[in-house]
Amino acid sequence: GNEGSDANWWEDNPEYVDDYFEYGDNPQPGSPQYEKKLFFDRSEFDVDVAFIGDSIAEQRVGKVMGKEQPTLKANAKTFQKTYSKASGGKFDGVSLGVSGDTSPVLLWRLLHGEMPSDFNPRVWWLTIGTNDLLRTQCSEEVTLMGILRVVEEILLEKQDATVVINSILPLSLDPSGLLQSSKRKPKVGKGGPPFNLWP
């Protein structure tokens, strides 16, 4: 489902506002404080798969905006069981998702510390594009260009890697979360996008 427009989401979820905007007050990229805040400790990971992207990737480990969520504990447990060899999984994995991310922001993260030369998962699983369509109201073509640019950068730096592009999941602008027919105009909250994201 969709929480409505950005303005409404921020009003309904004030606990995330400070966390989201405090990134702007961080030290310069490359400083130890900056990397400690935004990026993971690669020294403990020799991973098979890196999940990168937006909230879909982040929620795999039971978090939203970096905070553990009680409602997502089952997600975290499943991820640990599946993507931790120490816990009996077939693979080791890490989630590098950030709720609210768009493809340009993900590309920036990859270019500024989240794809270092010593981090070489065999698979990069990409879930991005939802916020490009909803939050920034990019066209489908521009959204696709952003996704492909992220893939291009990964393959430029990690030539032996496999990149999986997860399809964008069906979205609804209806506050009830119900999917719309393209023949019906969606009910959009004040300030919401004026388009339908479902055929």
XYZ file of C-alpha atoms in Angstrom:
199
model
C 0.000 0.000 0.000
C 0.843 3.634 -0.167
C 0.795 6.095 2.716
C -0.199 8.954 0.401
C 1.875 11.958 -0.458
C 5.290 12.664 1.046
C 3.861 15.500 3.134
C 1.251 13.238 4.693
C 3.740 10.423 5.304
C 6.154 12.716 7.149
C 3.294 14.125 9.247
C 2.086 10.615 10.116
C 5.592 9.326 10.932
C 7.383 12.136 12.799
C 9.799 9.719 14.489
C 11.671 9.347 11.184
C 11.922 13.010 10.236
C 14.981 13.793 12.352
C 16.729 10.590 11.271
C 16.101 11.291 7.599
C 17.202 14.908 7.618
C 20.160 14.568 9.987
C 22.153 12.984 7.175
C 22.530 16.519 5.808
C 24.453 17.507 8.937
C 26.975 14.680 8.683
C 30.708 15.218 8.179
C 32.062 15.154 4.655
C 31.988 11.873 2.679
C 35.065 9.793 3.347
C 35.452 10.845 6.982
C 35.307 8.049 9.589
C 32.251 9.594 11.273
C 30.378 9.738 7.965
C 31.128 6.153 7.017
C 30.286 4.901 10.500
C 26.882 6.591 10.302
C 25.826 5.650 6.774
C 27.715 2.565 5.782
C 28.140 -0.958 7.054
C 31.296 -2.527 8.465
C 32.615 -4.556 5.525
C 35.272 -6.298 7.591
C 32.761 -8.797 8.971
C 31.208 -9.626 5.608
C 32.302 -12.044 2.942
C 28.888 -12.095 1.360
C 27.350 -13.972 -1.510
C 24.512 -11.518 -2.103
C 23.996 -7.823 -1.383
C 20.433 -6.526 -1.394
C 20.549 -2.866 -2.385
C 17.842 -0.302 -2.893
C 14.949 1.162 -0.977
C 12.652 0.076 1.863
C 11.995 -3.273 0.187
C 15.665 -4.168 0.689
C 15.888 -2.552 4.133
C 12.763 -4.251 5.476
C 14.262 -7.667 4.659
C 16.298 -7.249 7.857
C 13.410 -5.860 9.894
C 14.344 -2.177 9.763
C 12.904 1.100 8.545
C 15.224 4.123 8.330
C 17.834 2.084 10.205
C 15.578 1.363 13.180
C 14.417 -2.134 14.082
C 10.656 -2.496 13.777
C 8.720 -4.938 15.969
C 6.253 -5.531 13.122
C 9.115 -6.705 10.898
C 10.747 -9.198 13.284
C 9.607 -12.110 11.116
C 11.383 -10.537 8.133
C 14.613 -10.247 10.105
C 14.340 -13.833 11.329
C 13.739 -15.159 7.810
C 16.637 -13.129 6.422
C 18.974 -14.385 9.149
C 17.904 -17.985 8.577
C 18.245 -17.742 4.800
C 21.205 -15.399 4.363
C 23.533 -16.418 7.170
C 25.594 -19.570 6.800
C 26.258 -19.421 10.541
C 22.493 -19.741 11.081
C 22.101 -22.620 8.626
C 21.490 -20.633 5.448
C 22.944 -21.530 2.061
C 24.229 -18.001 1.507
C 25.666 -15.059 3.384
C 23.922 -11.796 2.598
C 23.677 -8.188 3.642
C 20.935 -5.627 3.139
C 22.012 -2.154 2.069
C 18.509 -0.792 1.641
C 17.478 2.678 2.775
C 13.799 3.518 3.038
C 12.775 6.276 0.665
C 15.725 5.856 -1.681
C 15.497 6.644 -5.372
C 17.826 5.421 -8.088
C 19.920 8.645 -8.165
C 20.427 8.476 -4.392
C 21.340 4.785 -4.572
C 23.830 5.567 -7.326
C 25.321 8.290 -5.119
C 25.659 5.823 -2.229
C 27.419 3.299 -4.475
C 29.819 5.951 -5.763
C 30.553 7.210 -2.230
C 31.376 4.168 -0.154
C 28.877 1.339 -0.486
C 30.693 -0.409 -3.325
C 34.353 -0.416 -2.282
C 36.927 -2.554 -4.061
C 37.149 -4.991 -1.128
C 33.391 -5.730 -1.113
C 32.614 -8.334 -3.776
C 29.333 -10.196 -3.438
C 28.659 -12.551 -6.328
C 25.082 -11.246 -6.634
C 23.771 -7.687 -6.325
C 19.977 -7.823 -5.865
C 18.474 -4.473 -6.815
C 15.102 -3.223 -5.548
C 14.697 0.399 -6.604
C 12.271 2.523 -8.611
C 9.169 2.635 -6.445
C 10.095 5.980 -4.903
C 11.221 7.334 -8.278
C 7.633 6.850 -9.463
C 5.808 7.843 -6.277
C 7.906 10.370 -4.376
C 9.647 12.190 -7.197
C 6.976 11.448 -9.811
C 9.473 10.436 -12.483
C 8.107 8.969 -15.681
C 8.469 5.254 -16.313
C 11.214 5.996 -18.857
C 13.249 8.126 -16.458
C 12.782 5.552 -13.696
C 14.089 2.827 -15.997
C 17.055 5.010 -16.987
C 17.926 5.462 -13.299
C 17.722 1.736 -12.599
C 19.869 0.885 -15.612
C 22.446 3.515 -14.610
C 22.808 1.816 -11.206
C 23.262 -1.556 -12.938
C 25.820 -0.029 -15.309
C 27.876 1.304 -12.402
C 27.832 -2.015 -10.548
C 28.940 -3.944 -13.635
C 31.612 -1.355 -14.417
C 33.175 -1.876 -10.982
C 32.230 -5.545 -10.365
C 32.594 -7.183 -13.754
C 32.205 -10.753 -12.463
C 29.046 -9.994 -10.486
C 25.496 -10.906 -11.381
C 22.922 -8.135 -11.010
C 19.307 -9.120 -10.400
C 16.779 -6.384 -11.101
C 13.717 -6.999 -8.967
C 10.578 -5.822 -10.743
C 8.728 -2.879 -9.267
C 5.886 -4.261 -7.215
C 2.305 -3.170 -7.950
C 1.450 0.109 -6.258
C -1.742 1.852 -5.334
C -2.466 5.501 -4.769
C -5.736 4.602 -3.094
C -5.449 5.140 0.689
C -7.128 1.754 1.193
C -4.260 0.076 -0.647
C -6.578 -1.521 -3.200
C -5.256 -1.776 -6.724
C -7.019 0.295 -9.359
C -8.134 -0.439 -12.846
C -6.648 1.994 -15.351
C -10.243 2.813 -16.300
C -10.900 4.307 -12.839
C -9.248 7.422 -11.540
C -7.482 6.630 -8.230
C -8.490 8.419 -5.063
C -5.449 10.473 -4.225
C -4.865 12.366 -1.003
C -4.171 16.079 -1.202
C -0.844 16.656 -2.932
C -0.554 13.059 -4.206
C 0.704 12.083 -7.660
C -1.857 12.564 -10.457
C -1.274 9.209 -12.145
C -2.150 5.558 -11.824
C 0.597 2.964 -11.309
C -1.480 -0.108 -12.082
C -2.763 -1.203 -15.520
